[in-house]
mmCIF file of C-alpha atoms and ligand atoms in Angstrom:
data_model
loop_
_atom_site.group_PDB
_atom_site.id
_atom_site.type_symbol
_atom_site.label_atom_id
_atom_site.label_comp_id
_atom_site.label_asym_id
_atom_site.label_seq_id
_atom_site.Cartn_x
_atom_site.Cartn_y
_atom_site.Cartn_z
ATOM 1 C CA UNK A 13 -17.656 52.749 144.630
ATOM 2 C CA UNK A 14 -20.796 54.676 145.423
ATOM 3 C CA UNK A 15 -24.198 53.186 146.079
ATOM 4 C CA UNK A 16 -27.089 54.830 144.334
ATOM 5 C CA UNK A 17 -30.490 54.223 142.842
ATOM 6 C CA UNK A 18 -31.176 54.054 139.133
ATOM 7 C CA UNK A 19 -33.144 57.121 138.151
ATOM 8 C CA UNK A 20 -34.854 55.210 135.373
ATOM 9 C CA UNK A 21 -36.062 52.068 137.187
ATOM 10 C CA UNK A 22 -35.324 52.537 140.906
ATOM 11 C CA UNK A 23 -32.983 49.533 141.133
ATOM 12 C CA UNK A 24 -30.020 49.674 143.518
ATOM 13 C CA UNK A 25 -26.858 50.373 141.552
ATOM 14 C CA UNK A 26 -23.185 50.926 142.228
ATOM 15 C CA UNK A 27 -21.083 53.544 140.555
ATOM 16 C CA UNK A 28 -17.725 51.943 139.826
ATOM 17 C CA UNK A 29 -14.823 53.983 138.539
ATOM 18 C CA UNK A 30 -13.095 52.127 135.733
ATOM 19 C CA UNK A 31 -9.363 52.262 135.112
ATOM 20 C CA UNK A 32 -10.147 54.605 132.241
ATOM 21 C CA UNK A 33 -11.432 57.069 134.839
ATOM 22 C CA UNK A 34 -15.061 56.746 133.810
ATOM 23 C CA UNK A 35 -17.827 56.038 136.313
ATOM 24 C CA UNK A 36 -20.094 53.197 135.261
ATOM 25 C CA UNK A 37 -23.503 52.440 136.773
ATOM 26 C CA UNK A 38 -23.591 48.719 137.577
ATOM 27 C CA UNK A 39 -26.091 46.378 139.181
ATOM 28 C CA UNK A 40 -25.479 46.339 142.929
ATOM 29 C CA UNK A 41 -25.722 42.550 143.035
ATOM 30 C CA UNK A 42 -22.438 40.789 142.157
ATOM 31 C CA UNK A 43 -22.495 38.282 139.297
ATOM 32 C CA UNK A 44 -20.314 35.244 138.720
ATOM 33 C CA UNK A 45 -18.365 35.214 135.487
ATOM 34 C CA UNK A 46 -15.604 33.499 133.584
ATOM 35 C CA UNK A 47 -13.237 35.595 131.507
ATOM 36 C CA UNK A 48 -13.785 35.194 127.803
ATOM 37 C CA UNK A 49 -11.809 37.436 125.419
ATOM 38 C CA UNK A 50 -14.326 38.712 122.888
ATOM 39 C CA UNK A 51 -17.110 37.243 124.986
ATOM 40 C CA UNK A 52 -20.703 38.397 124.736
ATOM 41 C CA UNK A 53 -20.946 40.115 128.107
ATOM 42 C CA UNK A 54 -19.074 42.851 129.905
ATOM 43 C CA UNK A 55 -18.386 42.813 133.599
ATOM 44 C CA UNK A 56 -16.767 45.471 135.779
ATOM 45 C CA UNK A 57 -14.688 44.312 138.712
ATOM 46 C CA UNK A 58 -14.571 46.127 142.031
ATOM 47 C CA UNK A 59 -11.064 47.235 141.030
ATOM 48 C CA UNK A 60 -12.419 48.950 137.919
ATOM 49 C CA UNK A 61 -11.354 46.493 135.250
ATOM 50 C CA UNK A 62 -13.833 46.032 132.397
ATOM 51 C CA UNK A 63 -13.668 42.419 131.255
ATOM 52 C CA UNK A 64 -15.260 40.517 128.379
ATOM 53 C CA UNK A 65 -16.846 37.435 129.850
ATOM 54 C CA UNK A 66 -19.594 34.895 129.989
ATOM 55 C CA UNK A 67 -21.942 35.156 132.952
ATOM 56 C CA UNK A 68 -22.283 31.841 134.759
ATOM 57 C CA UNK A 69 -24.044 30.310 137.726
ATOM 58 C CA UNK A 70 -22.580 31.035 141.129
ATOM 59 C CA UNK A 71 -21.149 27.520 141.537
ATOM 60 C CA UNK A 72 -19.373 27.622 138.159
ATOM 61 C CA UNK A 73 -16.879 30.357 139.025
ATOM 62 C CA UNK A 74 -15.425 32.040 142.083
ATOM 63 C CA UNK A 75 -14.951 35.314 140.205
ATOM 64 C CA UNK A 76 -17.403 38.073 140.952
ATOM 65 C CA UNK A 77 -18.007 41.300 139.165
ATOM 66 C CA UNK A 78 -20.720 43.788 138.407
ATOM 67 C CA UNK A 79 -22.831 43.934 135.265
ATOM 68 C CA UNK A 80 -23.187 47.393 133.699
ATOM 69 C CA UNK A 81 -26.702 48.445 134.619
ATOM 70 C CA UNK A 82 -27.646 49.508 131.115
ATOM 71 C CA UNK A 83 -27.443 45.832 130.142
ATOM 72 C CA UNK A 84 -30.213 44.935 132.590
ATOM 73 C CA UNK A 85 -32.208 48.125 133.161
ATOM 74 C CA UNK A 86 -35.793 47.744 131.973
ATOM 75 C CA UNK A 87 -35.689 51.426 131.069
ATOM 76 C CA UNK A 88 -32.280 51.237 129.418
ATOM 77 C CA UNK A 89 -33.438 53.511 126.615
ATOM 78 C CA UNK A 90 -32.984 56.423 128.966
ATOM 79 C CA UNK A 91 -29.254 55.662 129.015
ATOM 80 C CA UNK A 92 -28.995 55.944 125.279
ATOM 81 C CA UNK A 93 -29.274 59.328 123.708
ATOM 82 C CA UNK A 94 -30.896 59.082 120.336
HETATM 83 ZN ZN1 ZN B 175 -32.384 51.110 135.758
#
């Protein structure tokens, strides 16, 4: 994992290498989640697994992962090539 800063919004991000070998920019702050096949959200674990999930409050789960930054970046358009 590499710490970095989002070029679009200046937020602290982590580059996490997924098991597919792709580096994903994720929010540096861990989020709690519960696994949910086909769930609405994606989370990347520190080990590089990309999991469908529901994000929950910290007391509702002891699982932590990282949300792909493009899901939360206020300037996410810069991640998407038109
Ligand atoms: Zn950003």
